[in-house]
Short mmCIF file of C-alpha atoms in Angstrom, two decimals:
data_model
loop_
_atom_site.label_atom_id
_atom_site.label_comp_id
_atom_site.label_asym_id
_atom_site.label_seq_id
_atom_site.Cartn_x
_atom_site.Cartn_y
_atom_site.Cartn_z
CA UNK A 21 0.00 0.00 0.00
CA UNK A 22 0.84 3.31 -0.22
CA UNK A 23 0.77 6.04 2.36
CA UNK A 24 0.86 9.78 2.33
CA UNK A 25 2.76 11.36 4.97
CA UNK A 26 1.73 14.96 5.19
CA UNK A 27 4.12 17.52 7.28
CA UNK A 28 1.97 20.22 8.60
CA UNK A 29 3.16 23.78 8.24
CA UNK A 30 4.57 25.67 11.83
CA UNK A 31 4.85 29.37 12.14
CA UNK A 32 8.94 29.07 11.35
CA UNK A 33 8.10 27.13 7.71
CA UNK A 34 5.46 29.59 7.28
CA UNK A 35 7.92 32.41 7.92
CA UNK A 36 9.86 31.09 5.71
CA UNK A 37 13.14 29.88 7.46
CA UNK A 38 15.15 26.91 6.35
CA UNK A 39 15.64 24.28 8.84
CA UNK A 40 18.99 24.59 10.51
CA UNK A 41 22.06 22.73 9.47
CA UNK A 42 21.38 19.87 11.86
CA UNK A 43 17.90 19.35 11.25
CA UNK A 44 18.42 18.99 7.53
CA UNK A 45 21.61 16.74 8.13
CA UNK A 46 19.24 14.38 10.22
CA UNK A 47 16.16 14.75 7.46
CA UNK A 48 18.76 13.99 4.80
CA UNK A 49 20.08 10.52 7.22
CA UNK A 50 16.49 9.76 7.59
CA UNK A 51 15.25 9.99 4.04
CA UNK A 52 18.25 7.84 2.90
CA UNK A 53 17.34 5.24 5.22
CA UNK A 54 13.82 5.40 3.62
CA UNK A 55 15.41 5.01 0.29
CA UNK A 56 17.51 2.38 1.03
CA UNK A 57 14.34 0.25 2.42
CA UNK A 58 12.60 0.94 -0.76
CA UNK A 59 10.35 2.81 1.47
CA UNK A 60 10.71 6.19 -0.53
CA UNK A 61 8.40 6.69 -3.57
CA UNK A 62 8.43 10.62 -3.64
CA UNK A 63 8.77 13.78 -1.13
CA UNK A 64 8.66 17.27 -1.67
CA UNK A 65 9.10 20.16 0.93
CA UNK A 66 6.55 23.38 0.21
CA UNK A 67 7.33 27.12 -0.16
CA UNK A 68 5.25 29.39 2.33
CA UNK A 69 1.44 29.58 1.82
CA UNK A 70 2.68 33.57 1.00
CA UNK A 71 3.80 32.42 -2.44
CA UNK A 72 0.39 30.07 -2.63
CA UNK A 73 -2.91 30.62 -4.32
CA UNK A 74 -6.43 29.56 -3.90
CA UNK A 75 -9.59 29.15 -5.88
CA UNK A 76 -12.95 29.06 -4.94
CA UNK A 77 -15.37 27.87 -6.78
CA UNK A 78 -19.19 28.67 -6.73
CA UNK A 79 -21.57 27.84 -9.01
CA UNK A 80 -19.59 28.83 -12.43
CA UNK A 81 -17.44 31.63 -10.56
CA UNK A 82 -13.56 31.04 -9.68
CA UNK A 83 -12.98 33.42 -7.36
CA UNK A 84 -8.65 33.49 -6.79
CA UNK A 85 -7.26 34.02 -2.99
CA UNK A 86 -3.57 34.94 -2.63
CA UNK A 87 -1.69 33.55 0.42
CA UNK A 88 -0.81 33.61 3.27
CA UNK A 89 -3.74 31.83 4.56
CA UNK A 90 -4.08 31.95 8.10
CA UNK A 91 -4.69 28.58 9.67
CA UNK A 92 -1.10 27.46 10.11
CA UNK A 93 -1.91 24.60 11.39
CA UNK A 94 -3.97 23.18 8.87
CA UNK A 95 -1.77 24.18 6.41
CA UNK A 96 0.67 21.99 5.25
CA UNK A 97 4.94 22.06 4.51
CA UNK A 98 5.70 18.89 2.41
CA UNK A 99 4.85 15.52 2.08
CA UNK A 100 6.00 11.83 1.42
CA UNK A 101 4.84 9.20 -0.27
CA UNK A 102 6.02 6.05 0.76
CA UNK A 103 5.58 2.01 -0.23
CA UNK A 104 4.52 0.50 2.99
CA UNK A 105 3.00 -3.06 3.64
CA UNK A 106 0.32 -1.68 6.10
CA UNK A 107 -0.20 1.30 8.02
CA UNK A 108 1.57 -0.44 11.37
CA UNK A 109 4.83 0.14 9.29
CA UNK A 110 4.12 3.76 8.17
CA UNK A 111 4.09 4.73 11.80
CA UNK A 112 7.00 2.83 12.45
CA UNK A 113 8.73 4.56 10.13
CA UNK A 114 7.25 7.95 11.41
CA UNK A 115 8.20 7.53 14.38
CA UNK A 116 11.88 7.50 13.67
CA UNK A 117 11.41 10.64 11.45
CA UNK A 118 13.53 13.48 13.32
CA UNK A 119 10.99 16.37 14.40
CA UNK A 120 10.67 17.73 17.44
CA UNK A 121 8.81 20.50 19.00
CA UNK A 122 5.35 19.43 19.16
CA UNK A 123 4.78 19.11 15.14
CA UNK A 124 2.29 17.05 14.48
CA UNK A 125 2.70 14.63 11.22
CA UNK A 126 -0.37 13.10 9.35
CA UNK A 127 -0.35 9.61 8.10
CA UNK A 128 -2.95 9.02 5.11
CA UNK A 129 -3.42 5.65 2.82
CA UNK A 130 -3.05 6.43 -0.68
CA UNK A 131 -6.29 4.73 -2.73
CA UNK A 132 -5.41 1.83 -4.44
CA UNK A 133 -6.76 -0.25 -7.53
CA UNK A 134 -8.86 -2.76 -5.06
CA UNK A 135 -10.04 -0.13 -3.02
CA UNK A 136 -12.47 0.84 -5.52
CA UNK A 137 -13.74 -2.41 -6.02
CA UNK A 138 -17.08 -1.79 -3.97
CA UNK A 139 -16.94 2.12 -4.11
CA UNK A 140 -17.39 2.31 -8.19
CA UNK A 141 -20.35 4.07 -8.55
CA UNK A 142 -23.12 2.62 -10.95
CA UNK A 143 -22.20 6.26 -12.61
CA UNK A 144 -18.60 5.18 -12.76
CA UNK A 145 -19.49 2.33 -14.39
CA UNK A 146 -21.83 3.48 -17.13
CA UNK A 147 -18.38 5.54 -18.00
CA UNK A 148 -16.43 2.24 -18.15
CA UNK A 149 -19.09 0.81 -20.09
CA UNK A 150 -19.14 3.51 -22.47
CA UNK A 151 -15.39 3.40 -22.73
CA UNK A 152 -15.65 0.11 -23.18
CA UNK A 153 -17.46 0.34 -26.23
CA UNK A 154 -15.82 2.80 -28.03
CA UNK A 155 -12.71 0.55 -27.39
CA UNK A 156 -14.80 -1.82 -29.22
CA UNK A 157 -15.24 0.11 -32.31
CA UNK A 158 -11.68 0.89 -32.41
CA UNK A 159 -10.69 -2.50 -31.80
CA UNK A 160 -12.92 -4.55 -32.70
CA UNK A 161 -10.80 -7.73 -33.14
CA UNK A 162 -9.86 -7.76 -29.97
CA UNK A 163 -13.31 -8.35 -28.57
CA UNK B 16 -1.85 6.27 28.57
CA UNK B 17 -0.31 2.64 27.26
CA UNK B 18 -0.88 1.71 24.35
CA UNK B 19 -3.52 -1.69 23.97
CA UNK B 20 -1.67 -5.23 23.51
CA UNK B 21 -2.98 -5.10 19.88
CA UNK B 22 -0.99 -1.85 19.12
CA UNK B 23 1.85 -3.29 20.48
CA UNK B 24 1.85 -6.17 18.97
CA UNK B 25 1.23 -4.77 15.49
CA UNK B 26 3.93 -1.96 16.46
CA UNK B 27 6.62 -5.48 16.69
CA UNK B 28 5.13 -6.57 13.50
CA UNK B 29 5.96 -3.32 11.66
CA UNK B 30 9.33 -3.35 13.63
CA UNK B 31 10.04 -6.54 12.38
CA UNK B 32 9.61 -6.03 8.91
CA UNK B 33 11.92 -3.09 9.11
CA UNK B 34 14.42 -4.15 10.91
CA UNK B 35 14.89 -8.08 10.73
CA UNK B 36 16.96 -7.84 7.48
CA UNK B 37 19.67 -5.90 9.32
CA UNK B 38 19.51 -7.89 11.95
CA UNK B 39 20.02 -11.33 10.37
CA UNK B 40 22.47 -9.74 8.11
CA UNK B 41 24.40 -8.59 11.42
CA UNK B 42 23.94 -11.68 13.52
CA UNK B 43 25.19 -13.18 9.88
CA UNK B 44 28.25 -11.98 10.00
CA UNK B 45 28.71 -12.43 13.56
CA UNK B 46 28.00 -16.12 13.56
CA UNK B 47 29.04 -16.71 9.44
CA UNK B 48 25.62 -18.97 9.24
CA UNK B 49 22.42 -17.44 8.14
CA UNK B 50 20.08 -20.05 9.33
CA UNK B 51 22.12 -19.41 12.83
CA UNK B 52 21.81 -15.92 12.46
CA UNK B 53 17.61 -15.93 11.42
CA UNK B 54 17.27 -18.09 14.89
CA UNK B 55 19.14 -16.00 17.01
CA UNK B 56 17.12 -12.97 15.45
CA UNK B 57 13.57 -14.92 16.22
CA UNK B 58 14.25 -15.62 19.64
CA UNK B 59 15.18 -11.41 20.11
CA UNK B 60 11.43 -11.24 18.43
CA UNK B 61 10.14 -13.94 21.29
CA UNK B 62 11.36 -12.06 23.67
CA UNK B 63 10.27 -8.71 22.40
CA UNK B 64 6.97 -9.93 21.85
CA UNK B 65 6.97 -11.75 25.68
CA UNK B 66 8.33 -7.65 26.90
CA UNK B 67 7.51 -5.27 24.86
CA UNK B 68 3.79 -5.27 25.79
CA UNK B 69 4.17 -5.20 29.66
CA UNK B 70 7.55 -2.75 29.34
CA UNK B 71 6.32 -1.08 26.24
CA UNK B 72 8.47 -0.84 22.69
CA UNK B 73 11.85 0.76 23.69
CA UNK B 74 12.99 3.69 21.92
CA UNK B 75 15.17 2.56 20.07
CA UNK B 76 13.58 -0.65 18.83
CA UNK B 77 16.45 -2.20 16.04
CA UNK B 78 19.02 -1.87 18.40
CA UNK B 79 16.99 -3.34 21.61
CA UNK B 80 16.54 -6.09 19.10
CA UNK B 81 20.29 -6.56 18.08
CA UNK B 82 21.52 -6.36 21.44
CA UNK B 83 19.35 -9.22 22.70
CA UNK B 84 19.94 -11.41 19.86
CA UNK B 85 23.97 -10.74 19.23
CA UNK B 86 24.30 -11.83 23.51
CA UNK B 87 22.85 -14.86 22.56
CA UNK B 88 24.98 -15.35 19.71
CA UNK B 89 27.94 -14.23 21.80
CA UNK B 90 27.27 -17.44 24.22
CA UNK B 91 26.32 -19.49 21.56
CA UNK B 92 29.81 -18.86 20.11
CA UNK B 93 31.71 -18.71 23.50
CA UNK B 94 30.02 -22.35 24.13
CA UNK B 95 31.38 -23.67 20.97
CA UNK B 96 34.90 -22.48 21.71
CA UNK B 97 34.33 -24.35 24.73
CA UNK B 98 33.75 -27.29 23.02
CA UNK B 99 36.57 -26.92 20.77
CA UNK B 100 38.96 -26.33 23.33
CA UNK B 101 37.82 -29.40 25.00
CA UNK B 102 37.71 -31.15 21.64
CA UNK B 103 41.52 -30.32 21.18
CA UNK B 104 42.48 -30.99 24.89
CA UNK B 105 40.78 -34.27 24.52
CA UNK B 106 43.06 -34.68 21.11
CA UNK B 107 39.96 -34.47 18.76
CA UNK B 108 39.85 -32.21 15.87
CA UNK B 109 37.53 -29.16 16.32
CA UNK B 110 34.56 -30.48 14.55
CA UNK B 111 34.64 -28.35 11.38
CA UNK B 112 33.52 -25.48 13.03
CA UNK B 113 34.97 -22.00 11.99
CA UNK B 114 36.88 -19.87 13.77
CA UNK B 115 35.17 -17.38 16.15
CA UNK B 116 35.37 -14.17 14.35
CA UNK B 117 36.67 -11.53 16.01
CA UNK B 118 33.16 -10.68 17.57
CA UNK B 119 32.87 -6.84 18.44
CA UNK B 120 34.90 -5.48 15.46
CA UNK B 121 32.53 -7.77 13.35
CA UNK B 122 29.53 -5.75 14.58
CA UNK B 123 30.76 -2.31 13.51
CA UNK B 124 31.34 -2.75 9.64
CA UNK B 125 28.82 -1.22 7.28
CA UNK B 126 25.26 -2.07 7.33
CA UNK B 127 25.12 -2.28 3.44
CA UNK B 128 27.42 -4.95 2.87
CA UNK B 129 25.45 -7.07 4.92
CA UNK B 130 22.13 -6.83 3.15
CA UNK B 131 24.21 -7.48 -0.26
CA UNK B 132 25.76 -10.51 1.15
CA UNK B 133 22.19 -12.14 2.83
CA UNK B 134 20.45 -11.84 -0.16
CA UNK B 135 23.22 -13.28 -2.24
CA UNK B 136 23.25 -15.87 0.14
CA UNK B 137 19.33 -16.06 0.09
CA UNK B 138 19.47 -16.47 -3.75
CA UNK B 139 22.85 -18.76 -4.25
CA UNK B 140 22.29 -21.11 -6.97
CA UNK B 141 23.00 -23.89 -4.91
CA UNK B 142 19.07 -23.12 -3.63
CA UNK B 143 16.05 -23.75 -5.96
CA UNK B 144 14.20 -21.18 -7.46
CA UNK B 145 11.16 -21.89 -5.14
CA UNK B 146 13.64 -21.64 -2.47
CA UNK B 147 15.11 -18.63 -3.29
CA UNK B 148 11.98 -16.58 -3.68
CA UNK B 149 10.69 -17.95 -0.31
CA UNK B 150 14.16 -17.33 1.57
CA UNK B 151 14.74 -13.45 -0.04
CA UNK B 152 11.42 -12.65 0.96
CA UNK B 153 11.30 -13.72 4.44
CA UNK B 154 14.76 -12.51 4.88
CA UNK B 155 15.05 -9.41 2.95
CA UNK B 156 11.35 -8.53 3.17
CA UNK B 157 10.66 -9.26 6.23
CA UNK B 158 7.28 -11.45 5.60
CA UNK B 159 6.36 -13.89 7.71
CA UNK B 160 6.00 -17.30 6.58
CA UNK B 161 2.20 -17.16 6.73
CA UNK B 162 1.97 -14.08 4.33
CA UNK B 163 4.45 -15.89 1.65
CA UNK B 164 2.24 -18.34 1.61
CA UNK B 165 -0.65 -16.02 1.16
CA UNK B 166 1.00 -14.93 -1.39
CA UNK B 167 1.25 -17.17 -3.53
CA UNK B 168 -1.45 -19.92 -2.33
CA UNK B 169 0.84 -22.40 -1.21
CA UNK B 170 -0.21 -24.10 2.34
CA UNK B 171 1.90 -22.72 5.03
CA UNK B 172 3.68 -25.72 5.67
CA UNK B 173 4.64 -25.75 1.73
CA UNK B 174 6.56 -22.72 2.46
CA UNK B 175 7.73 -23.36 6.26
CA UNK B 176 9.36 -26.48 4.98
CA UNK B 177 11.15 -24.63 1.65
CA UNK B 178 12.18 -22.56 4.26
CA UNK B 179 13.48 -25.19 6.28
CA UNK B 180 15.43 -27.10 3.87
CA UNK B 181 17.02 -23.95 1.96
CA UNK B 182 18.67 -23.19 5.38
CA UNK B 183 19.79 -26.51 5.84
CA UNK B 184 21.15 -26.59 2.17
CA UNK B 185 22.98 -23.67 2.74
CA UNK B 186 24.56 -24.67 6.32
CA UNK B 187 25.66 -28.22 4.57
CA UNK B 188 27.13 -26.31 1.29
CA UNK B 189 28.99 -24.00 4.12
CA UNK B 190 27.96 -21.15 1.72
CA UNK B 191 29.90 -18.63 2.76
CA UNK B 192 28.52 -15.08 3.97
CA UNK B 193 30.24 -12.44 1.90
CA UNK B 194 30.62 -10.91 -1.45
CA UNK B 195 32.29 -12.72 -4.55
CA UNK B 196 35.12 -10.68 -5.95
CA UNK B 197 35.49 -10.29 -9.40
CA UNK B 198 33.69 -11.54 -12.31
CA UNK B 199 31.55 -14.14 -9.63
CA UNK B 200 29.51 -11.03 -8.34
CA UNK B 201 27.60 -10.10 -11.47
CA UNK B 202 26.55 -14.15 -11.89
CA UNK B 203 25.50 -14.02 -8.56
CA UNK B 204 23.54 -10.91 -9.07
CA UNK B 205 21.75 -11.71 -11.62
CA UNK B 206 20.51 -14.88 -9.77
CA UNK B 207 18.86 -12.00 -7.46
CA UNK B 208 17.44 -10.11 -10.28
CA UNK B 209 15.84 -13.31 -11.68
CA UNK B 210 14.34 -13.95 -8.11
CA UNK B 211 13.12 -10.26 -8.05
CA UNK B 212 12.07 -10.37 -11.50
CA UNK B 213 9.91 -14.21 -10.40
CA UNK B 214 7.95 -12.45 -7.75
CA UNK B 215 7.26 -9.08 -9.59
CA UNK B 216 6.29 -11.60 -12.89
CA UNK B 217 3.57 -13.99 -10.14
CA UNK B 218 2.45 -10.38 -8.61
CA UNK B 219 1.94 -9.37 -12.43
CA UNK B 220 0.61 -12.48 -14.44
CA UNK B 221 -0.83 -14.71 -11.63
CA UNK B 222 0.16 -18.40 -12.40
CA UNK B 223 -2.07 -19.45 -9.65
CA UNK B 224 -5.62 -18.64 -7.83
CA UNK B 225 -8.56 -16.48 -9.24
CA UNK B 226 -6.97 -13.38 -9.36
CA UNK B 227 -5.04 -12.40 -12.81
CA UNK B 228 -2.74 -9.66 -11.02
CA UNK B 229 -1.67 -9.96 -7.34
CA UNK B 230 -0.25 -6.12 -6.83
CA UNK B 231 1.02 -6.85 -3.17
CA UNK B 232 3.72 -9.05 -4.86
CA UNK B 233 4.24 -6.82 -7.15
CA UNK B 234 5.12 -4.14 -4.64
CA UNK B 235 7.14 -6.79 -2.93
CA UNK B 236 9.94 -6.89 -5.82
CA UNK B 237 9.53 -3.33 -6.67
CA UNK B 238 10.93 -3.06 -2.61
CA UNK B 239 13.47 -5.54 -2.93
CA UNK B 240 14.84 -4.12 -6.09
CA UNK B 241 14.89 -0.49 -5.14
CA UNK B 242 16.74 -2.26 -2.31
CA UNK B 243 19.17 -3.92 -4.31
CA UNK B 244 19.68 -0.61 -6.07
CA UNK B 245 20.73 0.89 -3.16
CA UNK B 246 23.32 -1.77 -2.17
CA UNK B 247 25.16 -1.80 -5.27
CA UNK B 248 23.92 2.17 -7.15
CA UNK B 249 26.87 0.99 -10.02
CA UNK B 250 25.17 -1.69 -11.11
CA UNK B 251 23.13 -0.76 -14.76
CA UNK B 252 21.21 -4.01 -14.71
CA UNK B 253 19.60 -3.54 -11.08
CA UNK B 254 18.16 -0.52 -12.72
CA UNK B 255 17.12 -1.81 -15.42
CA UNK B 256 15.12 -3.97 -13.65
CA UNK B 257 13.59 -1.55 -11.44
CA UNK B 258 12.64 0.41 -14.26
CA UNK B 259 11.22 -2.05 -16.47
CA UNK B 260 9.27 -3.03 -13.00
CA UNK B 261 7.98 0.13 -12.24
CA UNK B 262 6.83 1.04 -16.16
CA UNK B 263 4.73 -2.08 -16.08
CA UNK B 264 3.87 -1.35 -12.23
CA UNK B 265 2.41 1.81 -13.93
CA UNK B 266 -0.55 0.38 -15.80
CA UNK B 267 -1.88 -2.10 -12.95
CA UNK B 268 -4.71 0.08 -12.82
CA UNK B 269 -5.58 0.10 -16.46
CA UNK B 270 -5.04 -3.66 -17.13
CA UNK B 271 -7.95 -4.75 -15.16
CA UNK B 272 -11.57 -3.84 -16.47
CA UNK B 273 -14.97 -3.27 -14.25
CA UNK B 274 -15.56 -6.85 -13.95
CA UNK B 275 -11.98 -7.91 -13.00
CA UNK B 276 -11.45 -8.96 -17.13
CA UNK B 277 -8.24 -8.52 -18.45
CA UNK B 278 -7.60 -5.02 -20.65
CA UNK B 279 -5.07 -5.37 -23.63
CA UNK B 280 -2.60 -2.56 -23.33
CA UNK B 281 -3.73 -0.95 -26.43
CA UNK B 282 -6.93 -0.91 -24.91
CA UNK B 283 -6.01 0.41 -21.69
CA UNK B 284 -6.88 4.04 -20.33
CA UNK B 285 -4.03 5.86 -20.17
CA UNK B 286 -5.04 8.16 -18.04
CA UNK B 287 -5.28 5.31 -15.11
CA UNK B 288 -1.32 4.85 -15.96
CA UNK B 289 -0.11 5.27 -12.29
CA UNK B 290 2.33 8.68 -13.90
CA UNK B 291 4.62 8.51 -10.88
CA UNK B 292 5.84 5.05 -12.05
CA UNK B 293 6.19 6.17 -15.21
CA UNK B 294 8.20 9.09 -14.10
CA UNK B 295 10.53 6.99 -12.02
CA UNK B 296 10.46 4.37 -14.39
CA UNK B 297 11.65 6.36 -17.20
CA UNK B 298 14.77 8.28 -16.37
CA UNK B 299 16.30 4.97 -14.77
CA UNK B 300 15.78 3.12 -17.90
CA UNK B 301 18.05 5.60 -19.99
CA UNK B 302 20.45 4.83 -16.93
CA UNK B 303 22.09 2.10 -17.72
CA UNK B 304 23.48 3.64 -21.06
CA UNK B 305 25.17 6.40 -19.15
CA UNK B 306 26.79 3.84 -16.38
CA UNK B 307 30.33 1.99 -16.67
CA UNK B 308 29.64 -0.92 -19.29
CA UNK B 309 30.08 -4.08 -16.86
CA UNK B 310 28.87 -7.30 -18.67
CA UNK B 311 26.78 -9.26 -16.76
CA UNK B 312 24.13 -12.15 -17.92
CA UNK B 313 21.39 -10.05 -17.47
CA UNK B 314 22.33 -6.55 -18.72
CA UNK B 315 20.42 -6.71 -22.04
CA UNK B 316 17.40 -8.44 -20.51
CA UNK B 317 15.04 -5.85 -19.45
CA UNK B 318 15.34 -5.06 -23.19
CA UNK B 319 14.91 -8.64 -24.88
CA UNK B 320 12.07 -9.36 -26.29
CA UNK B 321 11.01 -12.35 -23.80
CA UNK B 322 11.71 -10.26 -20.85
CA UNK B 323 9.75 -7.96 -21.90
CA UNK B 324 6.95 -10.22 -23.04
CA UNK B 325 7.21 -12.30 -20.09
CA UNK B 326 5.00 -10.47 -17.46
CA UNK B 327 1.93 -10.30 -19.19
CA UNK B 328 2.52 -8.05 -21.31
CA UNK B 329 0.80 -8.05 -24.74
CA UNK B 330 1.91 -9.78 -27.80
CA UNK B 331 2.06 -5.97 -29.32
CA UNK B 332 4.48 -4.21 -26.98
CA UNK B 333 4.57 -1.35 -29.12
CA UNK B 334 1.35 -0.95 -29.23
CA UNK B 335 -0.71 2.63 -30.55
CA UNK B 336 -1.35 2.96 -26.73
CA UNK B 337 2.48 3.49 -25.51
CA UNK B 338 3.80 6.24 -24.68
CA UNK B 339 7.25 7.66 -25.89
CA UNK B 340 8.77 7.00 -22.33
CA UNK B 341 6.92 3.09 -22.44
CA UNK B 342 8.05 2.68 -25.79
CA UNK B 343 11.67 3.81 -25.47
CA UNK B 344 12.33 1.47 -22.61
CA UNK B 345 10.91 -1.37 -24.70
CA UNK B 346 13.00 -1.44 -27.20
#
């Protein structure tokens, strides 16, 4: 399975200051580690909600916001995504993660091909039907 | 507040997984006998799991887990130096046994060079292929016997006793724990990648039960190659592998239709192409062009026609469908 591991923002990575010397010498030692169990798949750190951008949409409007947004700490700083065999591991792996000073990190399962097995929507399904059969005129011999 | 016995128990699990290769690639070198070394390492677990969920999981789990295993190895070793001496006071010849290494140097080389040598050990050719497969993922992936035989619908016992006998095969060969020099590594490599490549190709093109695709195996090589990867970055073939793994990884949501029915890849949706596999898929398979050339068995497989065939894939691998990056790497 796949997890997302979502780093929420604080009011330094909103400020904009990069992590000191040490703390990016430890992230760097802990990512590797992640890498080297195959854990890895992706992770990205985030500029500042100040250089973000919203849009809200209502009805047929898109109405743009400019950042910063206020809610720090729903906001968030980077993320992971990482190859995990259940969510027991993810934490695991979390846990070893060097923060410190009451951050708070999210853990989230990423959906995956079965997961949709019972979820597709009679709606989703006319769509793969209709797919289907459009495949069929283009391909009919393979039918 | 303590955590419940379940979370604890499922917090050894996950340690487990994550740390049992370097453990039995530790103890390994300690005790130069992997079966020794994946005993020692499962009575540390017995004991975590009798501890950890009255003391709670200590904070530094791997290395709670070495220490307790490596003092039992220590005596285990002392007590056969015993013997010997006894053996050679009583004018007998020390029963075959190998020298005791010198211990606590042994414990401070790198980590790295361990995980290469277990799962070259795990995949010697002395081993059969069901063997291999069974052995690499129990001791490089860290699943339990019960969930390789999940995996691929064996009974448990099936597996347990593969298990079983591969150790035994290897203790009797006196296989030895390290790294072939010279032109033996690449042979022995590629025996990994074929054992890699065996679980991605069952996780991709079922050979047994109901289910065409298995994607938990799949994600099982996909690990132990990125793994691999990591323990020897020079090698162009490991890549290769990973690459051509992760490009076909990419379309396991496209090759299955609404009713579980196979899709032909020039049928397939290409917008349900998993992009992030293509992505990492793509730039890795170029890779092995730039490397040093080092000839190896395997090096122009991921590129051969039956390797490329071989998990599934359609009899037109270049289809309409492909994209540039899918097509390059086929060729």
């Amino acid at each position: 399975m796949r997890v997302m591991v979502v780093v929420k923002a604080s009011k330094e990575s909103e400020a904009g200051e990069m992590p000191s010397e040490q703390i990016l010498a430890d992230m760097g030692k802990f990512n590797e580690e992640l890498v080297r169990a195959g854990v890895m798949l992706a992770g990205e750190g985030l500029h500042p909600s100040s250089k973000g951008k919203r849009v809200r949409f209502s009805g047929r409007q898109r109405t743009v916001i400019d950042g910063p947004f206020a809610e720090t700490k729903e906001l968030i700083a980077g993320f992971w995504l990482w190859q995990v065999r259940s969510m027991d591991e993810a934490l695991e792996w979390l846990k070893r993660a060097p923060f410190d000073g009451g951050t708070e990190i999210e853990l989230r399962p990423v959906f995956e091909a079965e997961d949709f097995g019972k979820e597709f929507t009679p709606e989703l399904r006319a769509q793969e039907e209709r797919l289907r059969a459009e495949i069929e005129r283009q391909h009919p011999q393979h039918q | 507040m303590s955590p419940s016995p379940g979370a604890t128990r499922a917090a050894i699990e996950a340690v487990w997984r994550i740390e049992s290769p370097r453990l039995i690639g530790g103890l390994a070198r300690l005790v130069r006998d992997v079966a020794l070394a994946e005993d020692l390492a499962h009575e540390a677990l017995v004991t975590a799991l009798e501890r950890w969920p009255a003391e709670g999981v200590p904070a530094n789990p791997g290395a709670w887990l070495m220490a307790t295993a490596r003092n039992r190895g220590l005596d285990q070793l002392r007590r056969r130096r015993l013997v010997d001496e006894r053996h050679r006071e009583l004018g007998l010849a020390a029963a075959g046994a190998p020298d005791a290494p010198d211990l606590e140097a042994a414990i401070d080389e790198d980590v790295g060079d361990d995980l290469l040598r277990l799962v070259l050990v795990a995949c010697h050719p002395v081993l059969a292929a069901e063997a291999r497969v069974a052995l690499t993922l129990r001791l490089l992936g860290g699943l339990t016997t019960a969930e390789i035989a999940r995996a691929f619908l064996v009974p448990e016992a099936t597996v347990a006793q593969r298990i079983v006998r591969a150790k035994r095969t290897l203790t009797e060969a006196r296989v030895p724990f390290e790294v072939p020099k010279g032109a033996d590594l690449p042979a022995r490599l590629s025996s990994v990648l074929e054992v890699i490549y065996l679980v991605f190709n069952e996780g991709y093109a079922a050979t047994a039960g109901d289910d065409w695709m298995r994607p938990a195996l799949c994600e099982d090589a996909l690990r132990l190659g990125r793994i691999l990867a990591g323990l020897v970055p020079g090698e162009a073939e490991v890549h290769g592998l990973v690459a051509l793994m992760e490009l076909h990884a990419s379309r396991t949501r496209a090759r299955v239709g609404p009713g579980g029915e196979p899709v032909l890849l020039a049928d397939q949706d290409r917008a349900r192409w998993d992009q992030l596999l293509v992505r990492r898929g793509s730039p890795r398979s170029r890779a092995p062009r730039r490397s040093p050339v080092r000839s190896g068995r395997t090096r122009s497989r991921p590129r051969s026609r039956r390797a490329t065939r071989a998990p599934g894939a359609p009899a037109r691998p270049t289809g309409r469908a492909s994209s540039r990056s899918t097509t390059r790497s086929w060729r």
